[in-house]
Amino acid sequence: MSKDLSLTTKDKTTKGKGCSNENHQRLSAGVEDKEMDNLRKWFSDKLALGLGNKDLMEKPKVLHTLDLDGIVDYIKSGNVRNIITMAGAGISTSAGIPDFRSPSSGLYSKLCGFDLPYPEAIFEIEYFRKHPEPFFAMAKELYPKTFEPTPCHYFLRLLNKKGLLLRHYTQNVDALERVAGIPAEKLVEAHGTLHTSRCINPECREEYDRKWMTEKVLADVVPRCEQCKAVVKPDAVFFGEPLPERFRLVEEDFPNCDLLIILGTSLVVQPFSSLVDRVPPRCPRLLINHEEAGNEDPVMVVLGFSCGLQFHGADNFRDVAWLGDCDEGCYLFAEKLGWKEDLKSLIENGCQSEAISTVETGAAGST
Ligand code: OAD
């Protein structure tokens, strides 16, 4: 992957002082599907993009229906071998960890008292170097008292147990995927982890574990390195920092994906959000989330380019949105797949997950 791997956000609405959280606007809002279709055809004819060509306009038949049942049939057909899952904070809210952008309950809505130039500054590395206090004052929210994965986490593990999970890409730093027993080689923690921490002094880089950091956070002190007294920062990736090397697995994984499942994310942070465009052009994409996310950019659609998810256009043949609670969606998904009892038993035996994961996957591979 030649592209820059540093973290950015395309979400401009949280910028600006205060606690604005109006970033859930659909990018295609206000434009009727039919109108969009006509415009698209007109532009493609005018620009000679060839997209009016009947062959190219014909919808491939990969899903019987554009809903959860269509996805279930597709999996049951036996042609699905490599599922990639992509997740965000919404899969952990039922574990008591707030997400970022939900109005009133999201972390960014609770930062009014911190005198930040804009909410996301709290996760910007340059800001953190000068002002680490706001991050640590807020960090209590990120270190939950109980550390239990959700049914959704166990559903992801079930996909792996069924031999269908190619890789799970997560933006979450809570490590609940690990706790749920998804093996390390199946995980890409794209935004790092709170599991470990490190001294920010480049000459030192002393490492500390979660227990050490949790104690400091709960004691309301800015954690200082025991060797050099510089600030110690959790290994979560901050805006302006590079993503982990492991994120480069995108290059080999996404071309082989035959079903993409996206759960609990607003899909506004780059480069994670653009991963939805990296699967093959006919690969079905399912979003399980409270609301639609990652919609296509209408300008690009008019120009005949596809980027983002397209739930409503007349040309849609592969994108499905199941709107609701992640846990509920996963229960329903498992039931429709005939896996209800499997999921139930994984959840009930959750605490034995570490031991079981070794049995499920054998020795850990290099990736
Ligand atoms: P967001 O808070 O932006 O989005 C969470 C999404 O999950 C929203 O669409 C919610 O409506 C939805 N949601 C919340 N709880 C849910 C539930 N129980 N069931 C279904 N949907 C639910 O969080 P992320 O997309 O993860 O990065 O944010 C991406 C990145 O932005 C984070 O990794 C973080 C943040 O800035 C850094 O801080 C570096």
Short mmCIF file of N, CA, C and O in Angstrom, two decimals, residues 80-193:
data_model
loop_
_atom_site.label_atom_id
_atom_site.label_comp_id
_atom_site.label_asym_id
_atom_site.label_seq_id
_atom_site.Cartn_x
_atom_site.Cartn_y
_atom_site.Cartn_z
N VAL A 80 -19.51 -18.39 -0.26
CA VAL A 80 -18.84 -17.38 0.55
C VAL A 80 -17.77 -18.06 1.41
O VAL A 80 -18.07 -18.94 2.20
N ARG A 81 -16.53 -17.65 1.18
CA ARG A 81 -15.43 -18.26 1.94
C ARG A 81 -14.63 -17.23 2.74
O ARG A 81 -14.00 -17.55 3.72
N ASN A 82 -14.65 -16.00 2.25
CA ASN A 82 -13.78 -14.98 2.84
C ASN A 82 -14.58 -13.75 3.25
O ASN A 82 -14.72 -12.81 2.48
N ILE A 83 -15.07 -13.77 4.46
CA ILE A 83 -15.82 -12.60 4.95
C ILE A 83 -14.84 -11.67 5.66
O ILE A 83 -14.03 -12.11 6.48
N ILE A 84 -14.92 -10.39 5.31
CA ILE A 84 -14.18 -9.38 6.08
C ILE A 84 -15.20 -8.60 6.89
O ILE A 84 -16.26 -8.21 6.38
N THR A 85 -14.89 -8.39 8.16
CA THR A 85 -15.76 -7.56 8.99
C THR A 85 -15.01 -6.28 9.35
O THR A 85 -13.78 -6.30 9.53
N MET A 86 -15.75 -5.19 9.40
CA MET A 86 -15.17 -3.89 9.77
C MET A 86 -16.03 -3.32 10.90
O MET A 86 -17.25 -3.28 10.77
N ALA A 87 -15.40 -2.88 11.97
CA ALA A 87 -16.22 -2.44 13.11
C ALA A 87 -15.78 -1.09 13.66
O ALA A 87 -14.66 -0.64 13.44
N GLY A 88 -16.73 -0.49 14.40
CA GLY A 88 -16.44 0.75 15.10
C GLY A 88 -17.06 0.70 16.49
O GLY A 88 -17.56 -0.34 16.94
N ALA A 89 -17.06 1.85 17.12
CA ALA A 89 -17.43 1.94 18.54
C ALA A 89 -18.83 1.41 18.84
O ALA A 89 -19.11 1.01 19.97
N GLY A 90 -19.72 1.40 17.85
CA GLY A 90 -21.09 0.94 18.07
C GLY A 90 -21.19 -0.51 18.50
O GLY A 90 -22.19 -0.91 19.09
N ILE A 91 -20.15 -1.32 18.25
CA ILE A 91 -20.26 -2.73 18.68
C ILE A 91 -19.90 -2.87 20.16
O ILE A 91 -20.08 -3.93 20.74
N SER A 92 -19.40 -1.79 20.77
CA SER A 92 -19.01 -1.89 22.18
C SER A 92 -19.89 -1.06 23.12
O SER A 92 -19.68 -1.07 24.33
N THR A 93 -20.87 -0.34 22.56
CA THR A 93 -21.67 0.53 23.45
C THR A 93 -22.47 -0.31 24.46
O THR A 93 -22.65 0.11 25.60
N SER A 94 -22.90 -1.51 24.06
CA SER A 94 -23.67 -2.32 25.01
C SER A 94 -22.76 -2.92 26.09
O SER A 94 -23.26 -3.47 27.08
N ALA A 95 -21.44 -2.78 25.93
CA ALA A 95 -20.50 -3.19 26.98
C ALA A 95 -20.24 -2.02 27.94
O ALA A 95 -19.42 -2.13 28.85
N GLY A 96 -20.88 -0.89 27.68
CA GLY A 96 -20.73 0.26 28.56
C GLY A 96 -19.66 1.25 28.12
O GLY A 96 -19.32 2.17 28.87
N ILE A 97 -19.14 1.08 26.92
CA ILE A 97 -18.12 2.01 26.42
C ILE A 97 -18.80 2.95 25.42
O ILE A 97 -19.36 2.48 24.42
N PRO A 98 -18.78 4.25 25.66
CA PRO A 98 -19.51 5.14 24.74
C PRO A 98 -18.86 5.18 23.37
O PRO A 98 -17.65 4.96 23.24
N ASP A 99 -19.69 5.46 22.35
CA ASP A 99 -19.07 5.70 21.05
C ASP A 99 -18.62 7.15 20.98
O ASP A 99 -18.55 7.84 22.03
N PHE A 100 -18.29 7.65 19.81
CA PHE A 100 -17.73 9.00 19.72
C PHE A 100 -18.76 10.04 19.30
O PHE A 100 -18.83 11.12 19.87
N ARG A 101 -19.58 9.69 18.32
CA ARG A 101 -20.37 10.74 17.67
C ARG A 101 -21.87 10.66 17.90
O ARG A 101 -22.61 11.48 17.34
N SER A 102 -22.34 9.70 18.68
CA SER A 102 -23.79 9.68 18.95
C SER A 102 -24.16 10.94 19.72
O SER A 102 -23.49 11.28 20.70
N PRO A 103 -25.22 11.63 19.28
CA PRO A 103 -25.61 12.84 19.98
C PRO A 103 -25.93 12.51 21.45
O PRO A 103 -26.54 11.49 21.71
N SER A 104 -25.47 13.29 22.33
CA SER A 104 -25.67 13.21 23.80
C SER A 104 -24.92 12.07 24.51
O SER A 104 -24.36 12.27 25.57
N SER A 105 -24.86 10.84 23.93
CA SER A 105 -24.13 9.78 24.63
C SER A 105 -22.70 9.62 24.12
O SER A 105 -21.85 9.03 24.80
N GLY A 106 -22.37 10.13 22.94
CA GLY A 106 -21.04 9.95 22.37
C GLY A 106 -19.98 10.77 23.11
O GLY A 106 -20.29 11.82 23.68
N LEU A 107 -18.73 10.28 23.11
CA LEU A 107 -17.66 10.98 23.83
C LEU A 107 -17.50 12.43 23.41
O LEU A 107 -17.28 13.31 24.24
N TYR A 108 -17.63 12.69 22.10
CA TYR A 108 -17.40 14.06 21.63
C TYR A 108 -18.46 15.04 22.13
O TYR A 108 -18.26 16.24 22.12
N SER A 109 -19.60 14.50 22.56
CA SER A 109 -20.65 15.40 23.07
C SER A 109 -20.42 15.74 24.55
O SER A 109 -21.11 16.57 25.12
N LYS A 110 -19.43 15.05 25.16
CA LYS A 110 -19.23 15.25 26.60
C LYS A 110 -17.99 16.06 26.90
O LYS A 110 -17.48 16.05 28.02
N LEU A 111 -17.44 16.72 25.89
CA LEU A 111 -16.15 17.36 26.08
C LEU A 111 -16.24 18.87 26.26
O LEU A 111 -15.24 19.57 26.22
N CYS A 112 -17.46 19.36 26.50
CA CYS A 112 -17.65 20.81 26.60
C CYS A 112 -16.77 21.45 27.67
O CYS A 112 -16.25 22.54 27.49
N GLY A 113 -16.58 20.76 28.78
CA GLY A 113 -15.84 21.35 29.89
C GLY A 113 -14.33 21.39 29.69
O GLY A 113 -13.60 21.93 30.53
N PHE A 114 -13.84 20.82 28.59
CA PHE A 114 -12.39 20.67 28.46
C PHE A 114 -11.68 21.81 27.73
O PHE A 114 -10.47 21.76 27.54
N ASP A 115 -12.41 22.79 27.26
CA ASP A 115 -11.83 23.93 26.57
C ASP A 115 -10.93 23.49 25.40
O ASP A 115 -9.78 23.93 25.27
N LEU A 116 -11.47 22.59 24.59
CA LEU A 116 -10.71 22.13 23.42
C LEU A 116 -11.03 23.01 22.23
O LEU A 116 -12.14 23.54 22.14
N PRO A 117 -10.09 23.19 21.29
CA PRO A 117 -10.41 23.99 20.11
C PRO A 117 -11.53 23.35 19.30
O PRO A 117 -12.34 24.02 18.67
N TYR A 118 -11.60 22.00 19.29
CA TYR A 118 -12.68 21.23 18.68
C TYR A 118 -12.57 19.83 19.29
O TYR A 118 -11.49 19.43 19.76
N PRO A 119 -13.69 19.06 19.35
CA PRO A 119 -13.68 17.80 20.11
C PRO A 119 -12.57 16.83 19.72
O PRO A 119 -11.95 16.20 20.57
N GLU A 120 -12.29 16.70 18.42
CA GLU A 120 -11.31 15.68 18.02
C GLU A 120 -9.88 16.02 18.41
O GLU A 120 -8.99 15.18 18.32
N ALA A 121 -9.67 17.29 18.86
CA ALA A 121 -8.31 17.67 19.30
C ALA A 121 -7.84 16.75 20.43
O ALA A 121 -6.64 16.52 20.59
N ILE A 122 -8.79 16.22 21.16
CA ILE A 122 -8.44 15.36 22.29
C ILE A 122 -7.67 14.12 21.83
O ILE A 122 -6.92 13.52 22.59
N PHE A 123 -7.86 13.73 20.57
CA PHE A 123 -7.13 12.58 20.01
C PHE A 123 -6.09 13.01 18.98
O PHE A 123 -5.71 12.22 18.12
N GLU A 124 -5.66 14.25 19.00
CA GLU A 124 -4.63 14.68 18.04
C GLU A 124 -3.28 14.67 18.73
O GLU A 124 -3.12 15.22 19.82
N ILE A 125 -2.31 14.06 18.07
CA ILE A 125 -1.03 13.83 18.73
C ILE A 125 -0.32 15.16 19.08
O ILE A 125 0.24 15.29 20.17
N GLU A 126 -0.41 16.15 18.20
CA GLU A 126 0.28 17.41 18.49
C GLU A 126 -0.35 18.10 19.69
O GLU A 126 0.33 18.65 20.55
N TYR A 127 -1.69 18.06 19.75
CA TYR A 127 -2.39 18.67 20.88
C TYR A 127 -2.05 17.91 22.17
O TYR A 127 -1.76 18.50 23.21
N PHE A 128 -2.04 16.58 22.08
CA PHE A 128 -1.77 15.74 23.24
C PHE A 128 -0.37 16.01 23.81
O PHE A 128 -0.19 16.06 25.03
N ARG A 129 0.61 16.20 22.93
CA ARG A 129 1.98 16.45 23.42
C ARG A 129 2.03 17.70 24.29
O ARG A 129 2.74 17.75 25.28
N LYS A 130 1.22 18.71 23.90
CA LYS A 130 1.23 19.96 24.67
C LYS A 130 0.26 19.92 25.84
O LYS A 130 0.51 20.50 26.89
N HIS A 131 -0.88 19.26 25.62
CA HIS A 131 -1.93 19.25 26.65
C HIS A 131 -2.46 17.83 26.86
O HIS A 131 -3.54 17.49 26.36
N PRO A 132 -1.74 16.99 27.60
CA PRO A 132 -2.22 15.61 27.79
C PRO A 132 -3.39 15.51 28.78
O PRO A 132 -4.12 14.53 28.79
N GLU A 133 -3.60 16.56 29.58
CA GLU A 133 -4.59 16.47 30.68
C GLU A 133 -6.00 16.14 30.20
O GLU A 133 -6.65 15.24 30.78
N PRO A 134 -6.53 16.84 29.16
CA PRO A 134 -7.92 16.52 28.77
C PRO A 134 -8.09 15.05 28.39
O PRO A 134 -9.08 14.43 28.76
N PHE A 135 -7.11 14.49 27.68
CA PHE A 135 -7.26 13.08 27.28
C PHE A 135 -7.38 12.19 28.51
O PHE A 135 -8.28 11.34 28.58
N PHE A 136 -6.51 12.39 29.50
CA PHE A 136 -6.54 11.51 30.66
C PHE A 136 -7.77 11.75 31.54
O PHE A 136 -8.28 10.84 32.18
N ALA A 137 -8.27 12.99 31.53
CA ALA A 137 -9.49 13.26 32.29
C ALA A 137 -10.67 12.52 31.67
O ALA A 137 -11.55 12.01 32.37
N MET A 138 -10.65 12.43 30.34
CA MET A 138 -11.75 11.76 29.63
C MET A 138 -11.56 10.23 29.60
O MET A 138 -12.52 9.47 29.46
N ALA A 139 -10.29 9.78 29.77
CA ALA A 139 -9.96 8.36 29.52
C ALA A 139 -10.70 7.38 30.41
O ALA A 139 -10.85 6.22 30.05
N LYS A 140 -11.21 7.85 31.55
CA LYS A 140 -11.96 6.94 32.43
C LYS A 140 -13.10 6.26 31.68
O LYS A 140 -13.44 5.12 31.95
N GLU A 141 -13.70 7.02 30.77
CA GLU A 141 -14.81 6.48 29.97
C GLU A 141 -14.35 5.30 29.11
O GLU A 141 -15.13 4.44 28.74
N LEU A 142 -13.07 5.33 28.74
CA LEU A 142 -12.56 4.31 27.81
C LEU A 142 -12.03 3.07 28.54
O LEU A 142 -11.70 2.07 27.91
N TYR A 143 -11.85 3.19 29.85
CA TYR A 143 -11.37 2.04 30.63
C TYR A 143 -12.53 1.53 31.48
O TYR A 143 -12.69 1.93 32.63
N PRO A 144 -13.40 0.70 30.89
CA PRO A 144 -14.61 0.29 31.61
C PRO A 144 -14.28 -0.57 32.83
O PRO A 144 -13.26 -1.26 32.85
N LYS A 145 -15.17 -0.50 33.80
CA LYS A 145 -14.97 -1.31 35.02
C LYS A 145 -15.10 -2.79 34.70
O LYS A 145 -14.27 -3.60 35.07
N THR A 146 -16.18 -3.14 34.00
CA THR A 146 -16.29 -4.53 33.56
C THR A 146 -15.78 -4.61 32.13
O THR A 146 -15.88 -3.64 31.38
N PHE A 147 -15.28 -5.76 31.78
CA PHE A 147 -14.57 -5.86 30.51
C PHE A 147 -15.15 -7.03 29.72
O PHE A 147 -14.50 -8.02 29.46
N GLU A 148 -16.45 -6.92 29.43
CA GLU A 148 -17.17 -8.03 28.82
C GLU A 148 -17.47 -7.75 27.35
O GLU A 148 -18.09 -6.74 27.03
N PRO A 149 -17.10 -8.64 26.47
CA PRO A 149 -17.49 -8.48 25.06
C PRO A 149 -19.01 -8.56 24.91
O PRO A 149 -19.70 -9.08 25.79
N THR A 150 -19.51 -8.07 23.82
CA THR A 150 -20.95 -8.04 23.56
C THR A 150 -21.34 -9.25 22.69
O THR A 150 -20.47 -9.88 22.08
N PRO A 151 -22.63 -9.53 22.58
CA PRO A 151 -23.06 -10.60 21.66
C PRO A 151 -22.52 -10.38 20.24
O PRO A 151 -22.19 -11.34 19.54
N CYS A 152 -22.42 -9.13 19.85
CA CYS A 152 -21.88 -8.82 18.52
C CYS A 152 -20.43 -9.30 18.37
O CYS A 152 -20.05 -9.89 17.36
N HIS A 153 -19.62 -9.08 19.42
CA HIS A 153 -18.23 -9.59 19.39
C HIS A 153 -18.23 -11.11 19.24
O HIS A 153 -17.42 -11.67 18.49
N TYR A 154 -19.15 -11.77 19.96
CA TYR A 154 -19.18 -13.23 19.88
C TYR A 154 -19.67 -13.71 18.51
O TYR A 154 -19.26 -14.76 18.02
N PHE A 155 -20.54 -12.91 17.88
CA PHE A 155 -20.97 -13.27 16.53
C PHE A 155 -19.76 -13.26 15.57
O PHE A 155 -19.61 -14.14 14.72
N LEU A 156 -18.90 -12.27 15.76
CA LEU A 156 -17.69 -12.19 14.91
C LEU A 156 -16.82 -13.42 15.13
O LEU A 156 -16.27 -14.00 14.20
N ARG A 157 -16.72 -13.80 16.40
CA ARG A 157 -15.93 -14.99 16.69
C ARG A 157 -16.57 -16.25 16.08
O ARG A 157 -15.88 -17.15 15.60
N LEU A 158 -17.91 -16.25 16.07
CA LEU A 158 -18.62 -17.39 15.48
C LEU A 158 -18.32 -17.49 13.98
O LEU A 158 -18.13 -18.59 13.45
N LEU A 159 -18.26 -16.36 13.31
CA LEU A 159 -17.91 -16.38 11.88
C LEU A 159 -16.56 -17.05 11.69
O LEU A 159 -16.35 -17.82 10.75
N ASN A 160 -15.64 -16.77 12.61
CA ASN A 160 -14.32 -17.39 12.51
C ASN A 160 -14.41 -18.89 12.78
O ASN A 160 -13.81 -19.71 12.08
N LYS A 161 -15.20 -19.23 13.79
CA LYS A 161 -15.36 -20.65 14.14
C LYS A 161 -15.95 -21.43 12.96
O LYS A 161 -15.62 -22.60 12.76
N LYS A 162 -16.79 -20.76 12.19
CA LYS A 162 -17.40 -21.42 11.03
C LYS A 162 -16.45 -21.44 9.83
O LYS A 162 -16.81 -21.85 8.72
N GLY A 163 -15.24 -20.90 10.03
CA GLY A 163 -14.24 -20.92 8.96
C GLY A 163 -14.48 -19.88 7.87
O GLY A 163 -13.97 -19.99 6.76
N LEU A 164 -15.29 -18.86 8.19
CA LEU A 164 -15.66 -17.88 7.15
C LEU A 164 -14.95 -16.54 7.29
O LEU A 164 -15.01 -15.70 6.39
N LEU A 165 -14.31 -16.31 8.42
CA LEU A 165 -13.74 -14.97 8.66
C LEU A 165 -12.32 -14.87 8.10
O LEU A 165 -11.40 -15.54 8.57
N LEU A 166 -12.18 -14.02 7.07
CA LEU A 166 -10.84 -13.79 6.53
C LEU A 166 -10.08 -12.88 7.48
O LEU A 166 -8.93 -13.14 7.84
N ARG A 167 -10.72 -11.80 7.89
CA ARG A 167 -10.06 -10.86 8.82
C ARG A 167 -11.11 -9.94 9.43
O ARG A 167 -12.11 -9.61 8.78
N HIS A 168 -10.85 -9.52 10.65
CA HIS A 168 -11.69 -8.51 11.30
C HIS A 168 -10.87 -7.23 11.46
O HIS A 168 -9.83 -7.23 12.12
N TYR A 169 -11.33 -6.16 10.82
CA TYR A 169 -10.68 -4.85 10.94
C TYR A 169 -11.50 -4.02 11.92
O TYR A 169 -12.69 -3.82 11.73
N THR A 170 -10.83 -3.53 12.96
CA THR A 170 -11.58 -2.75 13.94
C THR A 170 -10.92 -1.39 14.18
O THR A 170 -9.70 -1.26 14.13
N GLN A 171 -11.79 -0.40 14.40
CA GLN A 171 -11.27 0.92 14.81
C GLN A 171 -11.22 1.01 16.33
O GLN A 171 -10.77 2.00 16.88
N ASN A 172 -11.74 -0.01 16.99
CA ASN A 172 -11.87 0.07 18.45
C ASN A 172 -10.55 -0.23 19.15
O ASN A 172 -9.78 -1.09 18.71
N VAL A 173 -10.34 0.49 20.24
CA VAL A 173 -9.09 0.34 20.98
C VAL A 173 -9.33 -0.41 22.30
O VAL A 173 -8.43 -0.53 23.12
N ASP A 174 -10.57 -0.92 22.46
CA ASP A 174 -10.92 -1.53 23.75
C ASP A 174 -10.47 -2.99 23.89
O ASP A 174 -10.60 -3.59 24.96
N ALA A 175 -9.96 -3.56 22.83
CA ALA A 175 -9.45 -4.94 22.83
C ALA A 175 -10.53 -5.99 23.13
O ALA A 175 -10.21 -7.13 23.43
N LEU A 176 -11.81 -5.62 23.01
CA LEU A 176 -12.86 -6.59 23.32
C LEU A 176 -12.91 -7.74 22.32
O LEU A 176 -13.38 -8.83 22.63
N GLU A 177 -12.40 -7.50 21.12
CA GLU A 177 -12.34 -8.61 20.15
C GLU A 177 -11.40 -9.69 20.66
O GLU A 177 -11.68 -10.87 20.56
N ARG A 178 -10.27 -9.24 21.23
CA ARG A 178 -9.32 -10.22 21.78
C ARG A 178 -9.96 -10.98 22.94
O ARG A 178 -9.82 -12.19 23.05
N VAL A 179 -10.64 -10.22 23.81
CA VAL A 179 -11.26 -10.86 24.97
C VAL A 179 -12.33 -11.86 24.52
O VAL A 179 -12.51 -12.91 25.14
N ALA A 180 -13.02 -11.54 23.43
CA ALA A 180 -14.05 -12.46 22.93
C ALA A 180 -13.45 -13.72 22.33
O ALA A 180 -14.17 -14.67 22.04
N GLY A 181 -12.14 -13.71 22.11
CA GLY A 181 -11.49 -14.92 21.61
C GLY A 181 -11.26 -14.94 20.11
O GLY A 181 -10.99 -15.99 19.53
N ILE A 182 -11.37 -13.77 19.45
CA ILE A 182 -10.99 -13.74 18.04
C ILE A 182 -9.46 -13.79 18.00
O ILE A 182 -8.80 -12.95 18.63
N PRO A 183 -8.88 -14.77 17.34
CA PRO A 183 -7.43 -14.93 17.41
C PRO A 183 -6.67 -13.75 16.82
O PRO A 183 -7.14 -13.10 15.88
N ALA A 184 -5.50 -13.48 17.37
CA ALA A 184 -4.71 -12.31 16.99
C ALA A 184 -4.45 -12.26 15.48
O ALA A 184 -4.47 -11.19 14.87
N GLU A 185 -4.23 -13.42 14.87
CA GLU A 185 -3.89 -13.40 13.44
C GLU A 185 -5.08 -13.02 12.58
O GLU A 185 -4.94 -12.68 11.41
N LYS A 186 -6.29 -13.06 13.15
CA LYS A 186 -7.49 -12.68 12.39
C LYS A 186 -7.86 -11.21 12.61
O LYS A 186 -8.84 -10.71 12.07
N LEU A 187 -7.09 -10.54 13.44
CA LEU A 187 -7.44 -9.18 13.86
C LEU A 187 -6.51 -8.12 13.28
O LEU A 187 -5.29 -8.30 13.27
N VAL A 188 -7.10 -7.02 12.82
CA VAL A 188 -6.29 -5.83 12.55
C VAL A 188 -6.89 -4.70 13.38
O VAL A 188 -8.02 -4.26 13.13
N GLU A 189 -6.15 -4.29 14.40
CA GLU A 189 -6.61 -3.19 15.25
C GLU A 189 -6.08 -1.90 14.62
O GLU A 189 -4.99 -1.44 14.92
N ALA A 190 -6.89 -1.38 13.70
CA ALA A 190 -6.42 -0.31 12.83
C ALA A 190 -6.07 0.97 13.59
O ALA A 190 -5.22 1.74 13.15
N HIS A 191 -6.75 1.21 14.70
CA HIS A 191 -6.46 2.41 15.48
C HIS A 191 -5.72 2.09 16.78
O HIS A 191 -5.79 2.83 17.75
N GLY A 192 -5.01 0.95 16.76
CA GLY A 192 -4.19 0.59 17.92
C GLY A 192 -5.01 0.01 19.05
O GLY A 192 -6.11 -0.51 18.84
N THR A 193 -4.49 0.13 20.26
CA THR A 193 -5.13 -0.53 21.40
C THR A 193 -4.82 0.20 22.71
O THR A 193 -3.78 0.86 22.83
#
